[in-house]
Coordinates of N, CA, C and O in Angstrom, one line a residue:
M1351 N -122.1 -66.1 7.1 CA -122.0 -66.7 5.8 C -123.0 -67.8 5.6 O -123.5 -68.3 6.6
T1352 N -123.0 -68.3 4.4 CA -124.0 -69.3 4.0 C -123.3 -70.5 3.4 O -122.3 -70.3 2.6
I1353 N -123.8 -71.7 3.7 CA -123.3 -72.9 3.0 C -124.4 -73.3 2.0 O -125.6 -73.4 2.4
L1354 N -124.1 -73.3 0.7 CA -125.1 -73.7 -0.3 C -125.0 -75.2 -0.6 O -123.9 -75.7 -0.7
V1355 N -126.2 -75.8 -0.7 CA -126.2 -77.2 -1.0 C -127.1 -77.4 -2.3 O -128.2 -76.9 -2.4
G1356 N -126.5 -78.1 -3.3 CA -127.2 -78.5 -4.5 C -127.8 -79.8 -4.1 O -127.1 -80.8 -4.0
Y1357 N -129.1 -79.9 -3.9 CA -129.8 -81.1 -3.4 C -130.6 -81.8 -4.5 O -131.3 -81.2 -5.3
I1358 N -130.4 -83.1 -4.6 CA -131.3 -84.0 -5.4 C -131.7 -85.1 -4.5 O -131.0 -85.5 -3.5
P1359 N -132.9 -85.7 -4.7 CA -133.4 -86.7 -3.8 C -132.8 -88.1 -4.0 O -133.4 -89.0 -4.5
T1360 N -131.5 -88.2 -3.7 CA -130.8 -89.4 -3.8 C -129.9 -89.6 -2.6 O -129.7 -88.6 -1.8
P1361 N -129.2 -90.7 -2.4 CA -128.2 -90.8 -1.3 C -127.1 -89.8 -1.4 O -126.7 -89.3 -0.4
Q1362 N -126.7 -89.4 -2.6 CA -125.7 -88.4 -2.8 C -126.2 -87.0 -2.3 O -125.5 -86.3 -1.7
G1363 N -127.5 -86.7 -2.6 CA -128.1 -85.5 -2.1 C -128.2 -85.5 -0.6 O -127.9 -84.4 0.1
E1364 N -128.5 -86.6 0.0 CA -128.6 -86.7 1.5 C -127.2 -86.5 2.1 O -127.1 -85.9 3.2
A1365 N -126.2 -87.1 1.5 CA -124.8 -87.0 2.0 C -124.4 -85.5 1.9 O -123.8 -85.0 2.8
A1366 N -124.8 -84.8 0.8 CA -124.4 -83.4 0.7 C -125.1 -82.6 1.8 O -124.5 -81.7 2.4
L1367 N -126.4 -82.9 2.0 CA -127.1 -82.1 3.1 C -126.5 -82.4 4.4 O -126.3 -81.4 5.2
A1368 N -126.1 -83.6 4.8 CA -125.5 -83.9 6.1 C -124.2 -83.2 6.2 O -123.9 -82.6 7.3
A1369 N -123.4 -83.2 5.2 CA -122.1 -82.5 5.2 C -122.3 -81.0 5.4 O -121.5 -80.3 6.1
A1370 N -123.3 -80.4 4.7 CA -123.6 -79.0 4.8 C -124.0 -78.6 6.3 O -123.6 -77.6 6.8
I1371 N -124.9 -79.5 6.9 CA -125.3 -79.2 8.2 C -124.1 -79.2 9.2 O -124.0 -78.4 10.0
A1372 N -123.2 -80.2 9.0 CA -122.1 -80.3 9.9 C -121.2 -79.1 9.7 O -120.7 -78.6 10.7
E1373 N -121.0 -78.7 8.5 CA -120.1 -77.5 8.2 C -120.7 -76.2 8.8 O -120.1 -75.4 9.4
A1374 N -122.1 -76.1 8.6 CA -122.7 -74.9 9.2 C -122.7 -74.9 10.7 O -122.4 -73.8 11.3
R1375 N -122.8 -76.0 11.3 CA -122.7 -76.1 12.8 C -121.3 -75.7 13.3 O -121.1 -75.0 14.2
A1376 N -120.3 -76.3 12.6 CA -118.9 -76.0 13.0 C -118.5 -74.6 12.9 O -117.7 -74.1 13.6
H1377 N -119.2 -73.8 11.9 CA -118.8 -72.4 11.7 C -119.9 -71.4 12.0 O -119.8 -70.3 11.6
D1378 N -120.9 -71.9 12.6 CA -122.1 -71.0 13.0 C -122.6 -70.3 11.8 O -122.7 -69.0 11.8
E1379 N -123.0 -71.0 10.8 CA -123.5 -70.4 9.5 C -124.9 -71.0 9.2 O -125.3 -71.9 9.8
S1380 N -125.5 -70.4 8.2 CA -126.8 -70.9 7.7 C -126.6 -71.8 6.5 O -125.5 -71.8 5.9
V1381 N -127.6 -72.5 6.1 CA -127.6 -73.4 5.0 C -128.7 -72.9 4.0 O -129.8 -72.7 4.4
L1382 N -128.4 -72.9 2.7 CA -129.3 -72.6 1.7 C -129.3 -73.9 0.8 O -128.3 -74.3 0.2
V1383 N -130.5 -74.6 0.8 CA -130.7 -75.8 0.0 C -131.4 -75.4 -1.3 O -132.5 -74.8 -1.2
I1384 N -130.8 -75.8 -2.4 CA -131.6 -75.5 -3.7 C -131.8 -76.8 -4.4 O -130.9 -77.7 -4.3
N1385 N -132.9 -76.9 -5.0 CA -133.3 -78.1 -5.9 C -133.9 -77.5 -7.2 O -134.6 -76.5 -7.1
M1386 N -133.6 -78.0 -8.3 CA -134.1 -77.4 -9.5 C -134.8 -78.5 -10.4 O -134.6 -79.7 -10.2
S1387 N -135.7 -78.0 -11.2 CA -136.4 -78.8 -12.2 C -136.1 -78.3 -13.6 O -136.1 -77.1 -13.8
R1388 N -135.8 -79.2 -14.5 CA -135.5 -78.7 -15.9 C -136.8 -78.5 -16.7 O -137.7 -79.3 -16.6
D1389 N -136.8 -77.4 -17.4 CA -137.9 -77.1 -18.3 C -138.2 -78.1 -19.4 O -139.3 -78.3 -19.8
D1390 N -137.1 -78.8 -19.8 CA -137.2 -79.6 -21.0 C -137.6 -81.1 -20.7 O -137.6 -81.9 -21.5
K1391 N -137.9 -81.4 -19.4 CA -138.3 -82.7 -19.0 C -139.6 -82.7 -18.3 O -139.8 -81.9 -17.4
L1392 N -140.5 -83.6 -18.7 CA -141.8 -83.7 -18.1 C -141.6 -84.4 -16.7 O -142.3 -84.1 -15.8
V1393 N -140.7 -85.3 -16.6 CA -140.4 -86.0 -15.4 C -138.9 -85.9 -15.2 O -138.1 -86.2 -16.0
D1394 N -138.5 -85.3 -14.0 CA -137.1 -85.1 -13.7 C -136.7 -85.8 -12.4 O -137.3 -85.4 -11.4
A1395 N -135.9 -86.8 -12.5 CA -135.5 -87.6 -11.3 C -134.8 -86.7 -10.2 O -134.7 -87.0 -9.1
H1396 N -134.2 -85.6 -10.7 CA -133.5 -84.7 -9.8 C -134.5 -83.7 -9.0 O -134.1 -83.0 -8.1
R1397 N -135.7 -83.6 -9.5 CA -136.7 -82.7 -8.9 C -137.2 -83.3 -7.6 O -137.8 -84.4 -7.6
A1398 N -137.0 -82.6 -6.5 CA -137.6 -83.1 -5.2 C -139.0 -82.8 -5.2 O -139.5 -81.7 -5.6
E1399 N -139.8 -83.7 -4.7 CA -141.3 -83.4 -4.5 C -141.5 -82.5 -3.3 O -140.6 -82.3 -2.5
S1400 N -142.6 -81.9 -3.3 CA -142.9 -80.9 -2.2 C -142.8 -81.6 -0.9 O -142.3 -81.0 0.1
S1401 N -143.2 -82.9 -0.8 CA -143.0 -83.6 0.5 C -141.6 -83.8 0.9 O -141.2 -83.7 2.1
D1402 N -140.7 -84.0 -0.1 CA -139.3 -84.1 0.2 C -138.7 -82.7 0.7 O -138.0 -82.7 1.7
L1403 N -139.2 -81.6 0.1 CA -138.7 -80.3 0.6 C -139.2 -80.0 1.9 O -138.5 -79.4 2.8
D1404 N -140.5 -80.4 2.2 CA -141.1 -80.2 3.5 C -140.3 -81.0 4.6 O -140.0 -80.5 5.7
R1405 N -139.9 -82.2 4.2 CA -139.1 -83.0 5.2 C -137.7 -82.4 5.4 O -137.2 -82.3 6.5
L1406 N -137.1 -81.9 4.3 CA -135.8 -81.2 4.5 C -135.9 -80.0 5.4 O -135.1 -79.8 6.3
D1407 N -137.0 -79.2 5.2 CA -137.2 -78.0 6.0 C -137.4 -78.4 7.5 O -136.8 -77.8 8.4
A1408 N -138.1 -79.5 7.7 CA -138.4 -80.0 9.1 C -137.1 -80.5 9.7 O -136.7 -80.2 10.9
D1409 N -136.3 -81.3 8.9 CA -135.0 -81.8 9.4 C -134.0 -80.7 9.8 O -133.3 -80.7 10.8
L1410 N -134.0 -79.7 8.9 CA -133.1 -78.5 9.2 C -133.6 -77.7 10.4 O -132.7 -77.3 11.2
A1411 N -134.9 -77.6 10.5 CA -135.4 -76.8 11.7 C -135.0 -77.6 13.0 O -134.6 -77.0 14.0
E1412 N -135.2 -78.9 12.9 CA -134.8 -79.8 14.1 C -133.3 -79.7 14.4 O -132.9 -79.7 15.6
S1413 N -132.5 -79.5 13.4 CA -131.0 -79.4 13.6 C -130.6 -78.1 14.3 O -129.5 -78.0 14.8
G1414 N -131.5 -77.1 14.2 CA -131.2 -75.8 14.8 C -130.4 -74.9 13.9 O -130.0 -73.8 14.3
V1415 N -130.1 -75.4 12.7 CA -129.3 -74.6 11.8 C -130.2 -73.6 11.0 O -131.2 -74.0 10.5
P1416 N -129.9 -72.3 11.0 CA -130.7 -71.4 10.2 C -130.6 -71.8 8.8 O -129.5 -72.2 8.3
H1417 N -131.7 -71.8 8.1 CA -131.8 -72.4 6.7 C -132.9 -71.8 5.9 O -133.8 -71.1 6.4
E1418 N -132.7 -72.1 4.6 CA -133.8 -71.8 3.6 C -133.7 -72.9 2.6 O -132.7 -73.4 2.2
V1419 N -134.9 -73.4 2.2 CA -135.0 -74.4 1.2 C -135.7 -73.8 0.0 O -136.8 -73.2 0.1
R1420 N -135.1 -73.9 -1.1 CA -135.6 -73.2 -2.3 C -135.6 -74.1 -3.5 O -134.6 -74.8 -3.8
R1421 N -136.7 -74.1 -4.3 CA -136.7 -74.8 -5.5 C -136.7 -73.8 -6.7 O -137.4 -72.8 -6.7
I1422 N -135.9 -74.2 -7.7 CA -135.8 -73.4 -8.9 C -136.5 -74.1 -10.0 O -136.2 -75.2 -10.3
E1423 N -137.6 -73.5 -10.5 CA -138.5 -74.2 -11.4 C -138.3 -74.0 -12.8 O -139.1 -74.3 -13.7
H1424 N -137.1 -73.4 -13.2 CA -136.9 -73.1 -14.6 C -135.4 -73.4 -14.9 O -134.6 -73.6 -14.0
G1425 N -135.1 -73.4 -16.1 CA -133.7 -73.6 -16.5 C -133.6 -75.0 -17.2 O -134.4 -75.9 -17.0
T1426 N -132.5 -75.2 -17.9 CA -132.2 -76.4 -18.5 C -130.9 -77.0 -18.1 O -130.6 -78.2 -18.3
D1427 N -130.1 -76.3 -17.3 CA -128.8 -76.8 -16.9 C -128.6 -76.5 -15.5 O -128.5 -75.4 -15.0
A1428 N -128.4 -77.6 -14.7 CA -128.3 -77.5 -13.2 C -127.0 -76.7 -12.9 O -127.1 -75.9 -12.0
A1429 N -125.9 -77.0 -13.6 CA -124.7 -76.3 -13.2 C -124.9 -74.8 -13.4 O -124.5 -74.0 -12.6
D1430 N -125.5 -74.4 -14.5 CA -125.7 -72.9 -14.8 C -126.5 -72.3 -13.7 O -126.3 -71.2 -13.2
Q1431 N -127.6 -73.0 -13.3 CA -128.5 -72.5 -12.2 C -127.7 -72.3 -10.9 O -127.9 -71.3 -10.2
I1432 N -127.0 -73.3 -10.5 CA -126.2 -73.3 -9.3 C -125.2 -72.2 -9.3 O -125.0 -71.4 -8.4
L1433 N -124.5 -72.0 -10.5 CA -123.5 -71.0 -10.6 C -124.1 -69.6 -10.5 O -123.6 -68.7 -9.9
E1434 N -125.4 -69.4 -11.0 CA -126.1 -68.2 -10.9 C -126.4 -67.9 -9.4 O -126.3 -66.7 -8.9
V1435 N -126.8 -68.9 -8.7 CA -127.1 -68.7 -7.2 C -125.8 -68.3 -6.5 O -125.8 -67.5 -5.6
I1436 N -124.7 -68.9 -6.8 CA -123.4 -68.6 -6.2 C -123.1 -67.1 -6.5 O -122.7 -66.4 -5.6
D1437 N -123.3 -66.7 -7.7 CA -123.0 -65.3 -8.1 C -123.9 -64.3 -7.3 O -123.5 -63.2 -7.0
S1438 N -125.2 -64.7 -7.1 CA -126.1 -63.8 -6.4 C -126.1 -63.9 -4.9 O -126.3 -62.9 -4.2
E1439 N -125.8 -65.0 -4.3 CA -125.9 -65.2 -2.9 C -124.5 -65.2 -2.2 O -124.4 -65.0 -1.0
H1440 N -123.4 -65.4 -2.9 CA -122.0 -65.3 -2.4 C -121.8 -66.2 -1.2 O -121.4 -65.8 -0.2
P1441 N -122.2 -67.5 -1.4 CA -122.0 -68.4 -0.2 C -120.5 -68.6 0.1 O -119.6 -68.4 -0.8
R1442 N -120.2 -69.1 1.3 CA -118.8 -69.4 1.6 C -118.3 -70.7 1.0 O -117.2 -70.8 0.6
M1443 N -119.3 -71.6 0.8 CA -119.0 -72.9 0.2 C -120.2 -73.5 -0.4 O -121.3 -73.2 0.0
L1444 N -119.9 -74.3 -1.5 CA -120.9 -75.1 -2.1 C -120.7 -76.6 -1.7 O -119.5 -77.0 -1.8
V1445 N -121.7 -77.3 -1.3 CA -121.6 -78.7 -1.0 C -122.5 -79.5 -2.0 O -123.6 -79.2 -2.2
I1446 N -121.8 -80.5 -2.7 CA -122.5 -81.3 -3.7 C -122.3 -82.8 -3.4 O -121.2 -83.1 -2.8
G1447 N -123.2 -83.6 -3.7 CA -123.0 -85.0 -3.7 C -122.5 -85.5 -5.0 O -122.9 -85.0 -6.1
I1448 N -121.6 -86.5 -5.0 CA -121.1 -87.0 -6.3 C -121.3 -88.5 -6.3 O -121.4 -89.2 -5.3
R1449 N -121.3 -89.1 -7.5 CA -121.3 -90.5 -7.7 C -120.2 -90.9 -8.6 O -119.7 -90.1 -9.4
H1450 N -119.9 -92.2 -8.6 CA -118.8 -92.7 -9.5 C -119.3 -92.7 -10.9 O -120.4 -93.1 -11.2
R1451 N -118.5 -92.2 -11.8 CA -118.8 -92.3 -13.2 C -117.5 -92.7 -13.9 O -116.4 -92.3 -13.6
S1452 N -117.7 -93.5 -15.0 CA -116.5 -94.0 -15.7 C -116.0 -92.8 -16.5 O -116.7 -91.9 -16.9
P1453 N -114.7 -92.9 -16.9 CA -114.2 -91.8 -17.8 C -115.0 -91.6 -19.1 O -115.2 -90.5 -19.6
V1454 N -115.4 -92.7 -19.7 CA -116.2 -92.6 -20.9 C -117.5 -92.0 -20.6 O -118.0 -91.1 -21.4
G1455 N -118.2 -92.3 -19.5 CA -119.4 -91.7 -19.1 C -119.3 -90.2 -19.0 O -120.1 -89.4 -19.4
K1456 N -118.2 -89.7 -18.4 CA -117.9 -88.3 -18.2 C -117.7 -87.6 -19.5 O -118.2 -86.5 -19.8
L1457 N -117.0 -88.3 -20.4 CA -116.7 -87.7 -21.7 C -118.0 -87.6 -22.6 O -118.3 -86.6 -23.2
L1458 N -118.9 -88.6 -22.6 CA -120.1 -88.6 -23.4 C -121.2 -87.7 -22.8 O -121.9 -87.1 -23.6
L1459 N -121.3 -87.8 -21.5 CA -122.5 -87.1 -20.9 C -122.2 -85.8 -20.2 O -123.1 -85.1 -19.8
G1460 N -120.9 -85.5 -20.0 CA -120.6 -84.3 -19.3 C -120.8 -84.6 -17.8 O -121.3 -85.6 -17.4
S1461 N -120.5 -83.6 -17.0 CA -120.7 -83.8 -15.6 C -121.0 -82.5 -14.9 O -120.2 -81.6 -14.9
T1462 N -122.2 -82.4 -14.3 CA -122.6 -81.2 -13.5 C -121.6 -81.0 -12.4 O -121.1 -79.8 -12.2
A1463 N -121.2 -82.0 -11.7 CA -120.3 -81.9 -10.6 C -118.9 -81.4 -11.1 O -118.3 -80.5 -10.5
Q1464 N -118.5 -81.9 -12.2 CA -117.2 -81.4 -12.8 C -117.2 -80.0 -13.1 O -116.3 -79.2 -12.8
R1465 N -118.3 -79.5 -13.7 CA -118.4 -78.1 -14.1 C -118.4 -77.2 -12.8 O -117.8 -76.2 -12.8
L1466 N -119.1 -77.7 -11.8 CA -119.2 -76.9 -10.6 C -117.8 -76.8 -9.9 O -117.4 -75.8 -9.4
L1467 N -117.1 -78.0 -9.9 CA -115.8 -78.0 -9.3 C -114.8 -77.0 -10.0 O -114.0 -76.4 -9.4
L1468 N -115.0 -76.9 -11.3 CA -114.1 -76.1 -12.1 C -114.5 -74.6 -12.2 O -113.7 -73.7 -12.2
D1469 N -115.8 -74.3 -12.2 CA -116.3 -73.0 -12.4 C -116.9 -72.2 -11.3 O -117.1 -71.0 -11.4
A1470 N -117.1 -72.9 -10.1 CA -117.7 -72.2 -9.0 C -116.7 -71.1 -8.4 O -115.5 -71.4 -8.4
R1471 N -117.3 -70.0 -8.0 CA -116.4 -68.9 -7.5 C -116.4 -69.0 -6.0 O -116.2 -67.9 -5.3
C1472 N -116.5 -70.2 -5.5 CA -116.3 -70.4 -4.0 C -115.8 -71.8 -3.9 O -115.8 -72.6 -4.8
P1473 N -115.3 -72.2 -2.7 CA -114.8 -73.5 -2.5 C -116.0 -74.5 -2.7 O -117.1 -74.2 -2.3
V1474 N -115.7 -75.7 -3.2 CA -116.7 -76.7 -3.4 C -116.3 -78.0 -2.6 O -115.1 -78.5 -2.7
L1475 N -117.2 -78.5 -1.8 CA -117.0 -79.7 -1.0 C -117.8 -80.8 -1.7 O -119.0 -80.7 -1.8
A1476 N -117.1 -81.8 -2.3 CA -117.8 -82.9 -3.0 C -117.8 -84.1 -2.1 O -116.7 -84.5 -1.7
V1477 N -119.0 -84.6 -1.8 CA -119.1 -85.8 -0.9 C -119.7 -86.9 -1.6 O -120.5 -86.8 -2.5
K1478 N -119.4 -88.1 -1.1 CA -120.0 -89.4 -1.6 C -120.9 -89.9 -0.6 O -120.7 -89.7 0.6
A1479 N -121.9 -90.6 -1.0 CA -122.8 -91.3 -0.1 C -122.1 -92.5 0.4 O -121.2 -93.1 -0.2
D1480 N -122.5 -93.0 1.6 CA -121.9 -94.2 2.2 C -122.1 -95.4 1.3 O -123.0 -95.6 0.7

Protein backbone atom coordinates (compact mmCIF):
# COMPACT_ATOMS: atom_id res chain seq x y z
CA MET A 1 0.00 0.00 0.00
CA THR A 2 0.94 3.64 -0.33
CA ILE A 3 1.01 6.60 2.02
CA LEU A 4 0.00 9.78 0.17
CA VAL A 5 1.45 13.11 1.32
CA GLY A 6 0.08 16.49 0.30
CA TYR A 7 3.32 18.49 0.42
CA ILE A 8 3.83 22.24 0.54
CA PRO A 9 7.23 23.87 1.22
CA THR A 10 6.46 24.94 4.79
CA PRO A 11 7.14 23.56 8.27
CA GLN A 12 3.71 21.91 8.08
CA GLY A 13 4.68 20.21 4.82
CA GLU A 14 7.94 18.98 6.34
CA ALA A 15 6.05 17.62 9.37
CA ALA A 16 3.65 15.77 7.05
CA LEU A 17 6.55 14.27 5.12
CA ALA A 18 8.31 13.12 8.31
CA ALA A 19 5.11 11.51 9.59
CA ALA A 20 4.54 9.78 6.25
CA ILE A 21 8.08 8.36 6.24
CA ALA A 22 7.62 7.06 9.80
CA GLU A 23 4.27 5.50 8.88
CA ALA A 24 5.70 3.92 5.72
CA ARG A 25 8.64 2.45 7.65
CA ALA A 26 6.37 1.07 10.36
CA HIS A 27 4.14 -0.72 7.82
CA ASP A 28 6.66 -1.46 5.03
CA GLU A 29 4.87 0.77 2.54
CA SER A 30 5.77 3.32 -0.13
CA VAL A 31 5.26 7.07 -0.08
CA LEU A 32 3.70 9.19 -2.83
CA VAL A 33 4.44 12.89 -2.37
CA ILE A 34 2.34 15.32 -4.37
CA ASN A 35 2.67 19.06 -4.74
CA MET A 36 0.44 21.19 -6.91
CA SER A 37 0.45 24.58 -8.51
CA ARG A 38 -2.72 26.54 -9.17
CA ASP A 39 -3.50 27.70 -12.71
CA ASP A 40 -4.97 30.98 -11.50
CA LYS A 41 -1.85 32.23 -9.69
CA LEU A 42 1.33 33.48 -11.28
CA VAL A 43 3.15 32.96 -7.98
CA ASP A 44 1.94 30.23 -5.62
CA ALA A 45 3.55 29.87 -2.18
CA HIS A 46 2.40 26.25 -2.06
CA ARG A 47 4.29 25.33 -5.23
CA ALA A 48 7.55 23.58 -4.45
CA GLU A 49 10.48 24.60 -6.62
CA SER A 50 12.27 21.93 -8.64
CA SER A 51 15.16 22.13 -6.17
CA ASP A 52 12.72 21.43 -3.29
CA LEU A 53 11.37 18.37 -5.09
CA ASP A 54 14.90 17.16 -5.89
CA ARG A 55 15.78 17.49 -2.20
CA LEU A 56 12.64 15.57 -1.22
CA ASP A 57 13.53 12.83 -3.68
CA ALA A 58 17.07 12.61 -2.28
CA ASP A 59 15.86 12.61 1.35
CA LEU A 60 13.37 9.84 0.60
CA ALA A 61 15.98 7.82 -1.26
CA GLU A 62 18.32 8.17 1.73
CA SER A 63 15.53 7.01 4.07
CA GLY A 64 15.23 3.77 2.10
CA VAL A 65 11.47 4.15 1.72
CA PRO A 66 10.15 3.36 -1.78
CA HIS A 67 8.70 6.60 -3.09
CA GLU A 68 7.53 8.82 -5.90
CA VAL A 69 7.54 12.62 -5.95
CA ARG A 70 4.95 14.12 -8.27
CA ARG A 71 3.99 17.69 -9.11
CA ILE A 72 0.51 18.46 -10.42
CA GLU A 73 0.80 21.53 -12.65
CA HIS A 74 -2.88 22.21 -13.21
CA GLY A 75 -6.04 22.81 -11.30
CA THR A 76 -7.44 25.52 -9.12
CA ASP A 77 -8.32 23.67 -5.94
CA ALA A 78 -5.78 21.66 -3.95
CA ALA A 79 -8.42 19.61 -2.15
CA ASP A 80 -10.04 18.56 -5.45
CA GLN A 81 -6.67 17.54 -6.87
CA ILE A 82 -5.72 15.50 -3.80
CA LEU A 83 -9.14 13.83 -3.74
CA GLU A 84 -8.66 12.87 -7.40
CA VAL A 85 -5.29 11.31 -6.57
CA ILE A 86 -6.92 9.38 -3.73
CA ASP A 87 -9.57 8.06 -6.11
CA SER A 88 -7.00 6.98 -8.70
CA GLU A 89 -4.18 5.69 -6.46
CA HIS A 90 -6.20 4.25 -3.53
CA PRO A 91 -3.63 5.01 -0.82
CA ARG A 92 -3.98 3.44 2.63
CA MET A 93 -3.64 6.87 4.23
CA LEU A 94 -3.31 10.57 3.45
CA VAL A 95 -0.92 12.65 5.56
CA ILE A 96 -1.30 16.43 5.63
CA GLY A 97 0.25 19.22 7.64
CA ILE A 98 -2.08 21.65 9.36
CA ARG A 99 -1.73 25.07 10.93
CA HIS A 100 -3.82 26.88 13.47
CA ARG A 101 -6.63 29.00 12.04
CA SER A 102 -9.23 30.98 13.89
CA PRO A 103 -12.88 29.98 13.53
CA VAL A 104 -13.53 33.21 11.59
CA GLY A 105 -10.59 32.46 9.28
CA LYS A 106 -12.01 29.02 8.54
CA LEU A 107 -15.45 30.46 7.87
CA LEU A 108 -14.28 33.19 5.50
CA LEU A 109 -11.50 31.40 3.67
CA GLY A 110 -12.49 27.74 3.82
CA SER A 111 -9.95 25.09 4.60
CA THR A 112 -8.28 22.59 2.32
CA ALA A 113 -7.41 20.47 5.35
CA GLN A 114 -10.99 20.52 6.56
CA ARG A 115 -12.29 19.39 3.16
CA LEU A 116 -9.75 16.58 3.03
CA LEU A 117 -10.61 15.44 6.55
CA LEU A 118 -14.30 15.31 5.64
CA ASP A 119 -14.20 14.07 2.04
CA ALA A 120 -11.18 11.76 1.68
CA ARG A 121 -12.04 8.13 1.03
CA CYS A 122 -9.14 6.95 3.16
CA PRO A 123 -7.92 7.69 6.68
CA VAL A 124 -6.29 11.11 7.08
CA LEU A 125 -3.44 11.82 9.47
CA ALA A 126 -3.22 15.56 10.18
CA VAL A 127 0.04 16.67 11.81
CA LYS A 128 1.29 19.98 13.16
CA ALA A 129 4.79 21.38 12.82
CA ASP A 130 6.86 21.60 16.02
